[in-house]
XYZ file of C-alpha atoms in Angstrom:
611
model
C 4.741 82.890 -43.657
C 1.670 84.980 -44.437
C 1.614 87.930 -46.789
C -0.530 91.027 -46.720
C -3.046 91.775 -49.459
C -1.364 95.061 -50.337
C 2.211 93.914 -50.670
C 4.249 90.869 -51.516
C 6.536 91.347 -48.536
C 6.430 88.907 -45.664
C 5.077 90.302 -42.412
C 8.412 89.991 -40.633
C 10.074 92.207 -43.275
C 7.403 94.889 -43.445
C 8.565 98.285 -42.134
C 6.595 99.561 -39.144
C 5.151 102.740 -40.654
C 2.038 104.812 -40.215
C 1.221 104.452 -43.933
C 0.069 100.857 -43.597
C -2.670 102.032 -41.210
C -3.971 104.860 -43.444
C -6.973 104.485 -45.761
C -5.850 104.563 -49.406
C -9.273 104.740 -51.088
C -11.693 106.783 -48.923
C -14.654 106.407 -51.283
C -14.425 102.646 -51.470
C -13.831 102.413 -47.732
C -16.916 104.558 -47.029
C -19.006 102.407 -49.389
C -17.906 99.245 -47.618
C -18.688 100.787 -44.240
C -22.227 101.417 -45.483
C -22.476 97.820 -46.727
C -21.166 96.601 -43.390
C -23.859 98.563 -41.547
C -26.474 97.061 -43.878
C -25.282 93.525 -43.051
C -25.134 94.396 -39.353
C -28.781 95.429 -39.621
C -29.611 92.002 -41.033
C -27.783 90.405 -38.124
C -29.775 92.534 -35.683
C -32.989 91.549 -37.454
C -32.080 87.854 -37.307
C -31.589 88.263 -33.562
C -34.712 90.355 -32.895
C -37.314 88.664 -35.104
C -37.659 85.339 -33.224
C -37.843 87.304 -29.959
C -40.604 89.521 -31.277
C -42.517 86.415 -32.337
C -42.029 84.830 -28.922
C -40.034 81.947 -30.394
C -36.978 82.728 -28.253
C -36.819 83.754 -24.622
C -33.575 85.102 -23.267
C -32.208 83.655 -20.053
C -29.006 85.690 -20.124
C -29.955 87.509 -16.935
C -29.272 84.442 -14.744
C -25.580 83.960 -15.648
C -24.954 87.721 -15.609
C -26.516 88.016 -12.156
C -24.402 85.112 -10.940
C -21.240 86.732 -12.310
C -22.088 90.058 -10.633
C -22.757 88.295 -7.314
C -19.462 86.430 -7.571
C -17.468 89.569 -8.356
C -19.257 91.349 -5.496
C -17.989 88.728 -3.051
C -14.500 89.114 -4.474
C -14.662 92.915 -4.177
C -15.987 92.659 -0.633
C -12.897 90.718 0.424
C -10.442 93.254 -0.981
C -12.336 96.403 0.036
C -13.110 95.243 3.571
C -9.500 95.931 4.580
C -8.148 99.370 3.464
C -4.540 98.208 3.735
C -5.244 95.152 1.618
C -7.078 97.261 -0.984
C -4.202 99.762 -1.101
C -1.666 96.992 -1.647
C -3.722 95.568 -4.515
C -4.053 98.984 -6.160
C -0.328 99.620 -5.686
C 0.551 96.362 -7.459
C -1.579 97.337 -10.449
C -0.205 100.904 -10.507
C 3.356 99.579 -10.302
C 2.715 97.328 -13.288
C 1.318 100.224 -15.300
C 4.302 102.391 -14.412
C 6.684 99.711 -15.635
C 4.749 99.472 -18.915
C 4.809 103.262 -19.254
C 8.540 103.491 -18.509
C 9.323 100.774 -21.039
C 7.242 102.544 -23.674
C 9.008 105.887 -23.043
C 12.382 104.167 -23.254
C 11.427 102.496 -26.502
C 10.174 105.727 -28.054
C 13.136 107.813 -26.920
C 15.742 105.238 -27.887
C 13.989 104.314 -31.104
C 14.688 100.659 -30.405
C 12.855 97.484 -29.421
C 15.373 96.491 -26.750
C 13.338 97.494 -23.674
C 12.175 94.492 -21.701
C 8.438 93.892 -21.513
C 6.831 94.368 -18.104
C 5.068 91.065 -18.695
C 5.214 88.541 -21.507
C 2.404 86.394 -22.954
C 2.208 82.870 -21.624
C 3.828 80.141 -23.658
C 1.463 78.981 -26.387
C -0.528 82.256 -26.444
C -1.170 82.801 -30.151
C -2.896 86.158 -29.874
C 0.208 88.353 -30.041
C 2.315 86.647 -32.708
C 2.187 89.464 -35.259
C 5.559 91.342 -35.248
C 3.806 94.700 -34.774
C 2.797 93.694 -31.245
C 6.472 94.008 -30.357
C 7.976 96.642 -32.614
C 5.146 99.182 -32.778
C 5.142 101.194 -29.542
C 1.373 101.758 -29.591
C 0.409 98.099 -29.994
C 3.158 96.971 -27.643
C 1.783 99.313 -24.960
C -1.740 97.943 -25.440
C -0.490 94.374 -25.211
C 1.517 94.932 -22.037
C -1.188 96.991 -20.328
C -3.711 94.243 -21.078
C -1.448 91.457 -19.792
C -0.631 93.390 -16.621
C -4.332 94.027 -15.948
C -5.546 90.484 -16.694
C -2.848 88.878 -14.541
C -3.499 91.316 -11.710
C -7.199 90.379 -11.835
C -6.340 86.667 -11.782
C -4.087 87.226 -8.773
C -6.918 89.006 -6.942
C -8.858 85.754 -7.097
C -5.866 83.587 -6.260
C -5.005 85.580 -3.120
C -8.561 86.159 -1.873
C -8.217 83.967 1.206
C -11.712 84.718 2.478
C -13.541 83.067 -0.434
C -14.998 79.575 -0.251
C -13.635 77.226 -2.906
C -16.754 77.237 -5.098
C -16.891 81.032 -5.182
C -13.152 81.165 -5.898
C -13.584 78.669 -8.735
C -16.417 80.740 -10.227
C -14.509 83.996 -9.790
C -11.442 82.559 -11.523
C -13.589 81.279 -14.379
C -15.461 84.566 -14.844
C -12.238 86.613 -14.675
C -10.812 84.398 -17.408
C -13.914 84.903 -19.564
C -13.802 88.684 -19.173
C -10.040 88.759 -19.776
C -10.378 86.718 -22.960
C -13.231 88.929 -24.158
C -11.479 92.287 -23.679
C -8.167 91.258 -25.221
C -6.940 93.933 -27.671
C -6.490 91.129 -30.201
C -10.304 90.974 -30.496
C -10.832 94.495 -31.859
C -10.086 96.118 -35.198
C -8.386 99.281 -33.947
C -6.262 97.529 -31.320
C -5.114 94.526 -33.353
C -2.425 95.467 -35.906
C -3.131 92.493 -38.139
C -6.878 93.192 -38.251
C -6.211 96.906 -38.712
C -3.912 96.254 -41.705
C -6.326 93.800 -43.299
C -9.195 96.243 -42.921
C -7.180 99.066 -44.518
C -5.743 96.853 -47.258
C -9.194 95.579 -48.281
C -10.897 98.932 -47.744
C -13.198 97.310 -45.193
C -14.416 94.434 -47.371
C -13.422 92.006 -44.609
C -15.987 93.662 -42.312
C -18.718 93.365 -44.942
C -18.027 89.635 -45.259
C -17.817 89.308 -41.487
C -21.179 90.969 -40.852
C -22.760 88.804 -43.543
C -21.418 85.688 -41.800
C -22.654 86.990 -38.450
C -26.170 87.422 -39.844
C -26.044 83.901 -41.311
C -24.863 82.387 -38.031
C -27.566 84.114 -35.975
C -30.178 82.950 -38.469
C -28.753 79.403 -38.286
C -29.065 79.582 -34.499
C -32.707 80.736 -34.835
C -32.008 83.936 -32.968
C -28.939 82.854 -31.012
C -25.408 82.996 -32.352
C -24.342 79.586 -33.647
C -20.631 80.207 -33.960
C -19.180 78.290 -36.887
C -15.837 76.744 -36.000
C -15.215 74.951 -39.272
C -16.462 74.603 -42.816
C -19.117 71.960 -42.242
C -20.166 71.506 -45.868
C -17.720 68.700 -46.773
C -18.986 66.398 -44.013
C -21.925 64.019 -43.935
C -22.646 61.395 -41.310
C -22.532 57.957 -42.891
C -20.604 59.207 -45.929
C -17.283 60.468 -44.579
C -18.037 60.438 -40.827
C -19.135 57.367 -38.835
C -18.363 55.056 -41.755
C -17.443 51.796 -40.021
C -19.816 49.260 -41.620
C -22.537 47.755 -39.468
C -26.260 47.514 -38.864
C -28.906 48.887 -36.531
C -30.052 45.822 -34.578
C -32.284 47.473 -31.989
C -34.256 50.664 -31.406
C -35.963 51.959 -28.241
C -37.400 55.352 -27.338
C -33.993 56.586 -26.184
C -31.412 54.550 -28.090
C -30.505 52.691 -31.243
C -28.172 49.722 -30.844
C -25.558 49.365 -33.574
C -23.636 46.167 -34.337
C -20.545 46.423 -36.512
C -19.417 43.982 -39.184
C -16.503 41.753 -38.170
C -13.048 42.293 -39.696
C -11.459 39.048 -38.428
C -12.306 35.379 -38.898
C -12.538 34.815 -35.164
C -13.634 37.234 -32.452
C -13.501 37.471 -28.697
C -16.314 35.461 -27.142
C -17.370 38.415 -25.011
C -18.965 41.148 -27.139
C -18.088 44.777 -26.422
C -20.844 47.294 -25.591
C -19.922 51.006 -25.770
C -22.036 53.485 -23.783
C -21.128 56.970 -25.062
C -22.271 60.269 -23.523
C -25.658 61.608 -24.576
C -24.272 65.129 -24.207
C -22.411 64.512 -27.486
C -22.883 62.060 -30.337
C -21.152 58.699 -30.363
C -19.222 59.171 -33.599
C -16.373 60.926 -31.832
C -15.256 57.282 -31.566
C -15.751 56.802 -35.318
C -14.766 60.107 -36.960
C -12.871 58.540 -39.854
C -11.085 55.233 -40.520
C -7.749 56.569 -39.270
C -9.093 57.908 -35.942
C -11.865 55.403 -35.264
C -11.649 53.538 -31.974
C -14.669 51.502 -33.067
C -13.017 50.354 -36.303
C -9.765 49.597 -34.458
C -11.614 47.536 -31.820
C -13.352 45.567 -34.580
C -9.949 44.895 -36.148
C -8.675 43.552 -32.810
C -11.435 40.953 -32.798
C -14.191 42.596 -30.779
C -17.839 42.200 -31.727
C -18.652 45.855 -31.167
C -22.082 47.153 -30.183
C -22.667 50.886 -29.625
C -25.522 52.760 -28.004
C -26.565 55.685 -30.224
C -28.661 57.977 -28.012
C -31.731 59.830 -29.233
C -31.445 63.590 -29.700
C -34.332 64.268 -27.302
C -37.247 66.615 -27.811
C -40.369 67.431 -25.805
C -41.478 63.760 -25.962
C -38.486 62.725 -23.858
C -38.751 65.353 -21.112
C -39.753 62.818 -18.437
C -37.193 60.161 -19.370
C -35.101 59.707 -16.232
C -31.755 58.061 -15.567
C -33.617 54.843 -14.857
C -35.169 55.052 -18.332
C -31.733 55.535 -19.887
C -30.492 52.491 -17.953
C -33.469 50.287 -18.813
C -34.072 51.461 -22.397
C -30.435 52.154 -23.229
C -27.817 50.151 -21.371
C -29.849 47.095 -20.359
C -31.700 47.160 -23.682
C -28.285 47.018 -25.328
C -27.376 43.961 -23.250
C -30.690 42.305 -24.193
C -30.015 43.047 -27.859
C -26.498 41.595 -27.651
C -27.895 38.376 -26.200
C -30.420 38.110 -29.038
C -27.825 38.928 -31.693
C -25.018 36.681 -30.424
C -26.429 34.352 -27.805
C -23.899 35.715 -25.317
C -24.737 37.007 -21.854
C -21.212 37.873 -20.705
C -20.140 41.278 -22.045
C -17.253 43.735 -21.774
C -18.519 47.319 -21.510
C -17.045 50.779 -22.126
C -18.503 54.036 -20.790
C -17.289 57.441 -21.969
C -17.670 60.640 -19.872
C -21.263 60.969 -18.601
C -22.015 57.693 -20.387
C -19.495 56.157 -18.007
C -21.114 57.831 -15.006
C -24.462 56.374 -16.068
C -22.837 52.965 -16.557
C -21.235 53.066 -13.098
C -24.596 53.856 -11.502
C -26.246 51.153 -13.614
C -23.648 48.579 -12.525
C -24.368 49.406 -8.879
C -28.108 49.015 -9.490
C -27.688 45.830 -11.528
C -25.497 44.308 -8.814
C -28.380 44.693 -6.344
C -30.862 43.306 -8.872
C -28.716 40.276 -9.729
C -27.903 41.330 -13.305
C -24.235 40.370 -13.738
C -23.954 40.321 -17.530
C -21.204 42.982 -17.670
C -17.989 41.173 -16.711
C -15.512 44.031 -17.100
C -15.976 47.792 -17.170
C -13.796 50.337 -18.950
C -14.305 54.020 -18.199
C -13.028 56.742 -20.529
C -12.509 60.079 -18.700
C -15.398 59.328 -16.341
C -16.173 60.922 -12.996
C -18.031 59.031 -10.297
C -16.940 61.424 -7.539
C -17.413 65.142 -8.201
C -15.472 66.690 -5.320
C -12.772 67.910 -7.682
C -14.842 68.096 -10.847
C -13.674 70.321 -13.687
C -14.723 73.788 -14.757
C -18.269 72.666 -15.565
C -18.797 72.809 -11.796
C -18.754 76.599 -12.190
C -22.251 76.357 -13.663
C -23.632 74.230 -10.836
C -25.047 75.600 -7.621
C -28.608 75.646 -6.340
C -29.555 78.934 -8.007
C -28.066 78.028 -11.389
C -29.500 74.511 -11.410
C -32.934 75.892 -10.533
C -32.642 78.368 -13.425
C -31.679 75.572 -15.839
C -34.569 73.427 -14.618
C -36.977 76.304 -15.154
C -35.712 76.764 -18.719
C -35.915 73.023 -19.442
C -39.419 72.626 -18.077
C -40.757 75.122 -20.605
C -39.953 72.742 -23.499
C -39.025 69.488 -21.808
C -35.378 69.844 -22.777
C -32.382 72.157 -22.731
C -31.414 73.504 -26.154
C -28.281 71.875 -27.491
C -26.712 75.240 -28.246
C -26.775 76.108 -24.522
C -24.697 73.055 -23.635
C -22.371 73.624 -26.595
C -21.786 77.213 -25.470
C -20.965 76.033 -21.950
C -18.378 73.583 -23.278
C -16.883 76.214 -25.576
C -16.610 78.654 -22.666
C -14.389 76.180 -20.830
C -11.773 76.970 -23.475
C -13.006 80.293 -24.802
C -9.489 81.367 -25.744
C -9.341 78.447 -28.190
C -12.965 77.739 -29.113
C -14.686 81.146 -29.165
C -12.579 84.261 -29.672
C -10.259 83.010 -32.443
C -13.365 82.192 -34.497
C -15.061 85.499 -33.662
C -11.962 87.296 -34.981
C -11.489 85.049 -38.025
C -15.154 84.932 -39.048
C -16.670 88.299 -38.183
C -13.677 90.635 -38.373
C -11.390 89.056 -40.922
C -14.391 87.791 -42.880
C -12.722 84.461 -43.590
C -14.435 81.088 -43.734
C -13.000 78.585 -41.245
C -11.323 75.483 -42.651
C -12.944 72.023 -42.803
C -12.242 69.984 -39.663
C -14.104 66.784 -38.757
C -13.542 67.149 -35.006
C -15.060 70.645 -34.968
C -17.972 69.431 -37.119
C -18.665 66.865 -34.393
C -18.207 69.523 -31.703
C -20.864 71.695 -33.370
C -23.279 68.763 -33.847
C -24.823 69.374 -30.447
C -27.574 67.461 -28.679
C -30.460 68.541 -26.475
C -30.694 67.531 -22.813
C -33.937 65.890 -21.685
C -35.305 67.726 -18.627
C -35.645 64.851 -16.149
C -32.391 63.216 -17.236
C -30.293 66.385 -17.098
C -31.793 67.591 -13.829
C -31.029 64.237 -12.187
C -27.444 64.396 -13.442
C -26.802 67.967 -12.272
C -28.289 67.434 -8.831
C -27.139 63.917 -8.017
C -23.628 64.240 -9.422
C -22.341 67.814 -9.590
C -24.458 69.433 -6.896
C -24.890 66.712 -4.245
C -22.226 64.127 -5.255
C -24.560 61.301 -4.268
C -23.134 58.458 -6.381
C -19.741 58.187 -4.679
C -21.316 58.690 -1.239
C -23.658 55.710 -1.686
C -26.743 57.943 -1.566
C -28.035 57.888 -5.161
C -31.563 56.504 -5.522
C -32.460 54.518 -8.637
C -35.513 52.334 -9.204
C -36.472 52.597 -5.541
C -33.038 51.467 -4.363
C -30.089 53.300 -2.824
C -27.096 52.204 -4.876
C -23.446 51.877 -3.879
C -20.351 51.612 -6.071
C -18.929 49.194 -3.491
C -21.265 46.606 -5.046
C -19.376 46.946 -8.352
C -16.797 44.179 -7.907
C -15.949 43.434 -11.542
C -12.515 44.468 -12.943
C -12.332 48.161 -13.909
C -10.007 49.885 -16.400
C -10.204 53.561 -15.417
C -8.729 55.870 -18.067
C -8.056 59.549 -17.344
C -6.418 62.245 -19.479
C -3.608 64.379 -18.083
C -4.904 67.718 -19.393
C -8.636 67.017 -19.127
C -10.623 70.138 -18.151
C -13.979 68.307 -17.996
C -13.063 65.171 -16.016
C -9.727 66.090 -14.387
C -7.220 63.263 -13.941
C -7.219 63.901 -10.168
C -11.012 63.516 -10.028
C -10.922 60.229 -11.959
C -8.065 58.994 -9.743
C -9.941 59.738 -6.524
C -13.089 58.133 -7.918
C -11.254 54.822 -8.298
C -11.394 54.091 -4.569
C -15.187 53.872 -4.504
C -15.432 50.711 -6.611
C -15.592 47.413 -4.762
C -13.222 45.475 -6.993
C -9.863 45.677 -8.741
C -9.241 49.022 -10.504
C -6.440 49.675 -12.998
C -5.929 53.433 -13.313
C -4.271 54.651 -16.526
C -3.529 58.269 -17.392
C -3.275 59.237 -21.052
C -1.601 62.349 -22.385
C -3.548 65.320 -23.799
C -7.187 66.142 -22.991
C -10.773 64.921 -22.851
C -10.979 64.044 -26.558
C -7.433 63.709 -27.927
C -6.380 61.674 -24.903
C -9.048 59.091 -25.725
C -9.071 59.265 -29.526
C -5.379 58.484 -30.007
C -4.848 55.678 -32.544
C -1.557 53.773 -32.250
C -0.562 54.589 -35.843
C -0.397 58.297 -34.956
C 2.431 57.619 -32.460
C 1.340 60.617 -30.371
C 1.408 61.445 -26.680
C 2.172 59.115 -23.793
C 0.307 57.149 -21.178
C 1.178 56.298 -17.590
C 0.548 53.138 -15.602
C 1.360 52.427 -11.989
C 0.270 50.770 -8.829
C -3.032 50.825 -7.053
C -4.842 54.207 -7.418
C -4.629 55.149 -3.771
C -2.895 57.711 -1.633
C -1.441 60.926 -3.010
C -2.111 61.581 -6.696
C 1.161 63.441 -7.303
C 3.068 60.589 -5.690
C 1.290 58.099 -7.950
C 2.378 60.120 -10.996
C 5.948 60.351 -9.704
C 6.142 56.563 -9.382
C 4.188 55.753 -12.582
C 5.748 54.189 -15.660
C 5.772 56.424 -18.736
C 4.902 54.692 -22.015
C 5.179 56.445 -25.417
C 2.246 56.371 -27.814
C -1.340 55.201 -27.500
C -2.923 53.384 -24.570
C -5.183 51.396 -26.921
C -2.915 48.292 -27.182
C -2.444 48.325 -23.387
C -6.224 48.259 -22.966
C -6.500 45.403 -25.483
C -4.006 43.340 -23.478
C -6.002 44.126 -20.328
C -9.221 42.882 -21.951
C -7.587 39.707 -23.267
C -6.059 38.967 -19.855
C -9.594 38.707 -18.440
C -10.911 36.375 -21.162
C -9.243 35.669 -24.506
C -11.622 32.922 -25.647
C -12.284 33.205 -29.397
C -15.288 32.110 -31.474
C -16.184 32.365 -35.182
C -16.962 35.931 -36.300
C -20.552 37.107 -35.935
C -22.295 39.024 -38.692
C -25.159 41.431 -37.897
C -28.542 40.053 -38.857
C -27.641 36.376 -38.690
C -29.860 35.733 -35.653
C -32.274 38.670 -35.817
C -33.777 41.200 -38.210
C -31.812 44.405 -38.754
C -33.331 47.884 -38.948
C -30.982 49.571 -41.403
C -27.337 50.415 -41.901
C -25.058 51.967 -39.301
C -24.758 54.690 -38.129
C -28.565 54.631 -37.944
C -31.128 57.422 -37.841
C -30.915 58.822 -34.295
C -27.405 60.197 -34.806
C -28.521 62.195 -37.853
C -31.120 64.271 -35.960
C -29.649 67.769 -35.645
C -30.553 70.586 -33.303
């Protein structure tokens, strides 16, 4: 239980009095306010200077215009019918009246027994401080906010005249605005922040403004929100530490081979194709969480593609280049390193989407080296894609392409911001409050270090992905063109292990399920618990979550779940049994460098290039 700086009493025992919100040392408080303004000036300078020099060009107008257009369509629906508009206004007014009546009852009775008009959703951590409930002022703010934000969400939900894409965007934008205007985000409307500011005489704001200036400077004019203390981490020292060697290097990828941990290994090597939107070491964060290390310990000869962090030199590198110089180059390297042509392959997220397209192309070209394919949270059909689809329509894609063509790539911070916005209530606003208002350094966390280690998007590659997958959904429809051919997933007849995550907001479990039907061969659909990362990175020793297996991924998704078998713990051993059922032939362990020259130690050099 936390304690306040000005008293030794626990928060739950502190009397709700006006005194705790009154400045005790006006001179010191005024001095700190002056220091805060000074630091705020430095933050403003860090933002303005690169713009004055022409080093940064703002493209904020495009998303703001899109949000205004979306809200205009929403408003048009409700205002086009006076009766409908009156009913909506009446619902909001009724909610406010209930909040007001409860507040009057609480003040007149001097008790906290009045029922709230609306309660925070389960798991909402913003209103945990006791003062949100027992102080009439803060309780009123909380309830008025919740009534308003839920009313706004219901406006979107019940706007029957909107097309699904506009509804999706409206829901997303309403959520962003609601999260931003929460009273928990402001000093004077958050009791905990208010008390801390008074207790420290504003020193928290001085520290916060200093951190804000540092983070804008670190972002070279854009805010690079720190989500963790990054200083304890170093790639190759305490992240991505599974021993191995770099055995190949192309313009877009390094190929890593890991040292064996068993005397014999599976005859088929394992090639992992991670997303280029993030760095591969999410699968090798530390020895306890590392899927790569675990796979090595199960007897796999593991090879991993480590993608380049592209710059202007890679602006014209297309999906075909990533297939030829990444995936197929990895297969060539495996053959040189081990003598084996037959390979098991894993694709994660967009790396899996690339691999699926590559398999369709390779099937037409007669390249059958990949004998089984495993997809981690991968979409091949984008009909029911996740919230990232909010950012994809013709106008927004054209704006992104225009921004990319100026440099040949999209800044990594832009993609990181988009991902953070998908869960802004967890990944943005808590850190804004902690860092810039409380003035506290975030704690060390390896996962958030990886999350902040963003990558750029090469122009040709990213444009092809946005248009062919999210915008036009060409892969599942058998219309994607690669290397002068029109490819079809029906040509992919090898066994497929298709892993989804139940709470995935990037590749929804429904989307992965529906994508299964487009492959031409046997597909085993497995749904893990948790989300896009934790659902995949779930080592058996942790004994966390569940996974579900069932029959053929066809028909109604909810019915499949209802009939599925629930298994406690990690899906990793289930996948291992699936791999071994296809081919369990073992051979003596293979050490990197035995058949070819190595180019350095894993994790290599490409992964260490930062934005």
